[in-house]
mmCIF file with all atom_site columns, C-alpha atoms in Angstrom:
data_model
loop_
_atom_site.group_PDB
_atom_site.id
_atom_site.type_symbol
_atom_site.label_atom_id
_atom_site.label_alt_id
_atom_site.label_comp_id
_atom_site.label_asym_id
_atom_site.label_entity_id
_atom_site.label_seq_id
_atom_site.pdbx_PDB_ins_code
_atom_site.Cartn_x
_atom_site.Cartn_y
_atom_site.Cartn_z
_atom_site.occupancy
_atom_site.B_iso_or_equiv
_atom_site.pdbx_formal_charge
_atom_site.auth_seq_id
_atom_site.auth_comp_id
_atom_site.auth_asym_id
_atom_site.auth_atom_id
_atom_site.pdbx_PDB_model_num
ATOM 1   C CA . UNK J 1 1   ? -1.995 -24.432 12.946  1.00 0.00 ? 16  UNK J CA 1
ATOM 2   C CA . UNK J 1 2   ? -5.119 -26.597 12.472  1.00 0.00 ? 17  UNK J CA 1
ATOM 3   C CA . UNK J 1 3   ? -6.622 -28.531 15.079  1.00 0.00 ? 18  UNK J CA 1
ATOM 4   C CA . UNK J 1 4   ? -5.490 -31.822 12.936  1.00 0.00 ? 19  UNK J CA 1
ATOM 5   C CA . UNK J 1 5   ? -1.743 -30.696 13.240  1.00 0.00 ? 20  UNK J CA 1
ATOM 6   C CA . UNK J 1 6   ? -1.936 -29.759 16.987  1.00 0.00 ? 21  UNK J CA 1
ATOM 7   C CA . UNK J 1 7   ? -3.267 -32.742 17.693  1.00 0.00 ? 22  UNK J CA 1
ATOM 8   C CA . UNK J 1 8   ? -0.488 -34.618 15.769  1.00 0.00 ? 23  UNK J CA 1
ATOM 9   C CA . UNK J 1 9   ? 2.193  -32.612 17.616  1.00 0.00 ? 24  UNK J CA 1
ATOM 10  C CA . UNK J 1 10  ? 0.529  -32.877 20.738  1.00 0.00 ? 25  UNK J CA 1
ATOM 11  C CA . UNK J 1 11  ? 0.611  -36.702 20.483  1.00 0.00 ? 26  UNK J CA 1
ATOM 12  C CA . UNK J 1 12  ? 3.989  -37.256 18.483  1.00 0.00 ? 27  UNK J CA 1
ATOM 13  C CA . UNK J 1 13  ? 5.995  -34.349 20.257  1.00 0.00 ? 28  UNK J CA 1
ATOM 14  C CA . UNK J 1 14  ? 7.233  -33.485 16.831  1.00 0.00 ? 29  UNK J CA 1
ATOM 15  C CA . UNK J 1 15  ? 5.632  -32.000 13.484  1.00 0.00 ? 30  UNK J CA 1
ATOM 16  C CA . UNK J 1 16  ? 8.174  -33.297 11.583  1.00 0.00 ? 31  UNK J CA 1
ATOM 17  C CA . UNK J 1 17  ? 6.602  -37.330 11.247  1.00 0.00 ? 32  UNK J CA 1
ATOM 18  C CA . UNK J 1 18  ? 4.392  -39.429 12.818  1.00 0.00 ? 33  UNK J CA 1
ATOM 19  C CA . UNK J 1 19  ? 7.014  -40.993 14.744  1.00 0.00 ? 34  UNK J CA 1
ATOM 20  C CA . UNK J 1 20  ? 8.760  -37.909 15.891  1.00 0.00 ? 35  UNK J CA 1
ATOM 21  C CA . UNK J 1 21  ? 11.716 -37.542 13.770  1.00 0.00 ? 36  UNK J CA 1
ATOM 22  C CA . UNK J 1 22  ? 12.697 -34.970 11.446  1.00 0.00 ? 37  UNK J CA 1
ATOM 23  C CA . UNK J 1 23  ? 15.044 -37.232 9.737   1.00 0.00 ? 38  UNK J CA 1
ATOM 24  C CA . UNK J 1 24  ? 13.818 -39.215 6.337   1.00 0.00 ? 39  UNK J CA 1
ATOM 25  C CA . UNK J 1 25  ? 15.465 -42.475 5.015   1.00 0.00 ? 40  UNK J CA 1
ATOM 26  C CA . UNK J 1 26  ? 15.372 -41.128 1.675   1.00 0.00 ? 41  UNK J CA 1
ATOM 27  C CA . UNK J 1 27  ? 17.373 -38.548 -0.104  1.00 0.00 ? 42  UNK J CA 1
ATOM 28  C CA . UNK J 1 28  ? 16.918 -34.825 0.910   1.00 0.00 ? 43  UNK J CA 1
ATOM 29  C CA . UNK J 1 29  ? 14.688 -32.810 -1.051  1.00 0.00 ? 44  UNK J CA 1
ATOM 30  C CA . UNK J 1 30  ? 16.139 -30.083 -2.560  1.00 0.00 ? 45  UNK J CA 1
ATOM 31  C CA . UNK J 1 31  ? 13.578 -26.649 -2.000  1.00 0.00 ? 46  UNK J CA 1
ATOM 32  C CA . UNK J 1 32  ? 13.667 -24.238 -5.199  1.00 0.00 ? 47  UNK J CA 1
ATOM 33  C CA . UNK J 1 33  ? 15.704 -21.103 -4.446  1.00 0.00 ? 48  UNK J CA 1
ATOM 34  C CA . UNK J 1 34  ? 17.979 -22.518 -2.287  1.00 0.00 ? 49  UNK J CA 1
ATOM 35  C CA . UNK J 1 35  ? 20.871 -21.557 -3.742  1.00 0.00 ? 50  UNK J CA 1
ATOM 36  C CA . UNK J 1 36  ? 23.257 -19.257 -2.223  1.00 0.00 ? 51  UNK J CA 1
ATOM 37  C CA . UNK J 1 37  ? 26.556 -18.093 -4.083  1.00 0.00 ? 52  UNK J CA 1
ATOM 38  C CA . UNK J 1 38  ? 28.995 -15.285 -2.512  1.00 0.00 ? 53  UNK J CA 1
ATOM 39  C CA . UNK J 1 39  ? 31.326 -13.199 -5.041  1.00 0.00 ? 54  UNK J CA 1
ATOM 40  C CA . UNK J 1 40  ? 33.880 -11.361 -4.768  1.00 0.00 ? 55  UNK J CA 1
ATOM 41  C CA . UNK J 1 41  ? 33.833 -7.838  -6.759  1.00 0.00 ? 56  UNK J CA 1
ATOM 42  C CA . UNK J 1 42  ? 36.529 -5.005  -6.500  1.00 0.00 ? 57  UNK J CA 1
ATOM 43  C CA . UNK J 1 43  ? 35.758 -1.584  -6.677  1.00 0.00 ? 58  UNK J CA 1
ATOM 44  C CA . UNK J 1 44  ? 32.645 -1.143  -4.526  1.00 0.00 ? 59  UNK J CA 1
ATOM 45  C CA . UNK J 1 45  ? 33.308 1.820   -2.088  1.00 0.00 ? 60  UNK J CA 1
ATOM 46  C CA . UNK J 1 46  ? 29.893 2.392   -0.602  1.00 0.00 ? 61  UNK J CA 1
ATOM 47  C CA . UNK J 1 47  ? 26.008 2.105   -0.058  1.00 0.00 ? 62  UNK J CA 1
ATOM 48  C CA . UNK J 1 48  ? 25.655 3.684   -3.771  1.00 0.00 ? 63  UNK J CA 1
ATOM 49  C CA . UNK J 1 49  ? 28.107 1.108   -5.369  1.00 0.00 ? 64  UNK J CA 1
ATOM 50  C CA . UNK J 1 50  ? 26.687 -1.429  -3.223  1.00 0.00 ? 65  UNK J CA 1
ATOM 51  C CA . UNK J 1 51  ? 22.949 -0.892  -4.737  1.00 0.00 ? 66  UNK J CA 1
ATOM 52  C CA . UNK J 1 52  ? 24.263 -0.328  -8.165  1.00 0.00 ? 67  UNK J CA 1
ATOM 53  C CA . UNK J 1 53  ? 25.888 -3.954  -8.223  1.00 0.00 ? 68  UNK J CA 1
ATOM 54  C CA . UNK J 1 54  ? 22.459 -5.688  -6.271  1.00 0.00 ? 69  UNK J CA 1
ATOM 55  C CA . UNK J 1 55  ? 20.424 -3.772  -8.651  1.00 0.00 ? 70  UNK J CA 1
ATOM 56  C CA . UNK J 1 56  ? 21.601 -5.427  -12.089 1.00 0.00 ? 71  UNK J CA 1
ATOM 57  C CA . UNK J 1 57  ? 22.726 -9.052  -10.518 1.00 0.00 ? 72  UNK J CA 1
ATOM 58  C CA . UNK J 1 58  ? 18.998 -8.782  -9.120  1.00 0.00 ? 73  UNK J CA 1
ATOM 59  C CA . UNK J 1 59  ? 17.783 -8.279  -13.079 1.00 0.00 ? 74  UNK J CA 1
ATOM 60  C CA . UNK J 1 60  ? 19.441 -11.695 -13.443 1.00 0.00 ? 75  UNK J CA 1
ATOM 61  C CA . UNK J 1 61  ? 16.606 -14.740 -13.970 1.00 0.00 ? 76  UNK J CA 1
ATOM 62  C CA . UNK J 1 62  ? 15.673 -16.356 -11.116 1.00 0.00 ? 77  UNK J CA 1
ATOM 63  C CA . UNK J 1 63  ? 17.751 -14.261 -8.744  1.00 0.00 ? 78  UNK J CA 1
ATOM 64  C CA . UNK J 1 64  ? 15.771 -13.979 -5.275  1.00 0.00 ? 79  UNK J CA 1
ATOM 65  C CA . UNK J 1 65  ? 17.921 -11.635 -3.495  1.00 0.00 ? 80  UNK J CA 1
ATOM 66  C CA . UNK J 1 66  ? 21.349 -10.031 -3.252  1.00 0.00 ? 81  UNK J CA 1
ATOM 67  C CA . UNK J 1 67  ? 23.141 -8.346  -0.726  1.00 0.00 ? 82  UNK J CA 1
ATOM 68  C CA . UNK J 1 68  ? 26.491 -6.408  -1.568  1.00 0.00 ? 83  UNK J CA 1
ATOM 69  C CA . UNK J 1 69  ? 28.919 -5.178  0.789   1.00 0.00 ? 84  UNK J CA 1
ATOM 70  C CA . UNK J 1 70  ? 31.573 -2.843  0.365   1.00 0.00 ? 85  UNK J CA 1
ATOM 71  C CA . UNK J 1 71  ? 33.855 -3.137  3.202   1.00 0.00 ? 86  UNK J CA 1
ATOM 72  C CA . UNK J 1 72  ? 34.426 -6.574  2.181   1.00 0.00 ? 87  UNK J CA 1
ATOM 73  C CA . UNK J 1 73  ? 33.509 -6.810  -1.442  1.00 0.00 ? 88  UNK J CA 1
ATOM 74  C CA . UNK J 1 74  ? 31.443 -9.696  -1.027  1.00 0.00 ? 89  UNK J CA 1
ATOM 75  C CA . UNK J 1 75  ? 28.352 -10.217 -2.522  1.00 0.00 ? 90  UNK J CA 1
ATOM 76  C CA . UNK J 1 76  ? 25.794 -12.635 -1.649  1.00 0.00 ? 91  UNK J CA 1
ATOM 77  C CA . UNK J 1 77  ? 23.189 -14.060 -4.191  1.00 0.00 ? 92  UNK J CA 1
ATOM 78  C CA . UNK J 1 78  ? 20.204 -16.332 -3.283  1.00 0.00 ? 93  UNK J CA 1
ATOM 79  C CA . UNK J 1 79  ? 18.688 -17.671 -6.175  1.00 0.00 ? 94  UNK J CA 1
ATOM 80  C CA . UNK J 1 80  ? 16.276 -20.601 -8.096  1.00 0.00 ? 95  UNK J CA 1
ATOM 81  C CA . UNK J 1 81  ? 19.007 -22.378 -9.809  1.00 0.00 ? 96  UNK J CA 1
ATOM 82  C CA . UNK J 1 82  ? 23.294 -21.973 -9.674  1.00 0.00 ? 97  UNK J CA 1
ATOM 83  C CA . UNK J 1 83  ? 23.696 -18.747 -12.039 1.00 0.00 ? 98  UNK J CA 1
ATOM 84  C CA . UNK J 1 84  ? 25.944 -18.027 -14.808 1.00 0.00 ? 99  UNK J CA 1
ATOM 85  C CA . UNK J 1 85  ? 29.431 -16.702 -13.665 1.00 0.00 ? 100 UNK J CA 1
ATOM 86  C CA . UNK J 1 86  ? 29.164 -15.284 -17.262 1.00 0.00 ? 101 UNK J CA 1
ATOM 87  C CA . UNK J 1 87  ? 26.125 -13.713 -16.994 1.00 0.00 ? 102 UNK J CA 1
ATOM 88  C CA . UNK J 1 88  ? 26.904 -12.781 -13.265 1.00 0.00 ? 103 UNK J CA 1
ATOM 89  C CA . UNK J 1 89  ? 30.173 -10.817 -14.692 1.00 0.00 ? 104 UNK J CA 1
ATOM 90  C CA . UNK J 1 90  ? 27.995 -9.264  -17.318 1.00 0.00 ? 105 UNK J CA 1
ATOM 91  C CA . UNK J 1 91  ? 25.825 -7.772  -14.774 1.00 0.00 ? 106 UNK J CA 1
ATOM 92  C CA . UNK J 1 92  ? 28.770 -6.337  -12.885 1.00 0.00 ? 107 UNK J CA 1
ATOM 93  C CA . UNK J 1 93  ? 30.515 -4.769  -15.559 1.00 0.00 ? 108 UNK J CA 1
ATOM 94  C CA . UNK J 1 94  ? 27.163 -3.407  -16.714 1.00 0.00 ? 109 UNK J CA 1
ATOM 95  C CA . UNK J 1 95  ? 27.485 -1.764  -12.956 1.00 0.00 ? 110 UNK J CA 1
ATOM 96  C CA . UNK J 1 96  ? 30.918 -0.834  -13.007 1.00 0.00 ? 111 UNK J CA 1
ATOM 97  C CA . UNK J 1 97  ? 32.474 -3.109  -11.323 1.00 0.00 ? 112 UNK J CA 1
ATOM 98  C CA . UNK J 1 98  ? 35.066 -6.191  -11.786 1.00 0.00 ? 113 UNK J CA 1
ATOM 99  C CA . UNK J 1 99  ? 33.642 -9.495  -10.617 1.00 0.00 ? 114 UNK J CA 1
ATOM 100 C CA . UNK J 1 100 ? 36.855 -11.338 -9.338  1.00 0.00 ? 115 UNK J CA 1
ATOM 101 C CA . UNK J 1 101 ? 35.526 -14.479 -8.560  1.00 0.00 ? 116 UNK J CA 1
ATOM 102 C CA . UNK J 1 102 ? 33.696 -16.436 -6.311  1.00 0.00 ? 117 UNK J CA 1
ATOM 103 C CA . UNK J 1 103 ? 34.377 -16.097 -2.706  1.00 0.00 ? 118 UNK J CA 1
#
């Protein structure tokens, strides 16, 4: 922290606004790669299927980060923008997998 923002949450009690609150009148804003999507794909058995699935969903354009597990199926998938379910199945099949759906 700079000395400028210490001293603003020293006085205000809050770094969110000069008055304290972390709440806006205005509309949210919405922060880029925000976006977090869970699948459902059958097949995966363990950590190898689970890496081959996050390794070509994470080739995807503007995927962040995915986390597959096997004992559930799921698939998590933070990203820029909402993705393709095509392109999302594409990947999967390309993996050896069958993307079922979303979860």
């Amino acid at each position: 922290m700079t000395s400028e923002t210490e001293a603003a949450v020293a006085t205000t009690g809050s770094c969110c606004s000069p008055a304290g609150s972390c709440h806006s009148d205005g509309p949210a804003d919405v922060q880029v790669g925000s976006v977090t999507t869970v699948y459902q794909v059958s097949g995966m058995t363990c950590g190898h299927c689970e890496g081959a699935v996050s390794s070509e969903i994470g080739e995807i354009a503007g995927v962040g980060s995915v986390k597959a597990v096997a004992a559930t199926g799921e698939v998590t998938v933070v990203s820029a923008a909402p993705l393709d379910d095509e392109a999302v199945r594409a990947a999967v099949d390309e993996a050896g997998f069958e993307l079922v759906g979303r979860a």
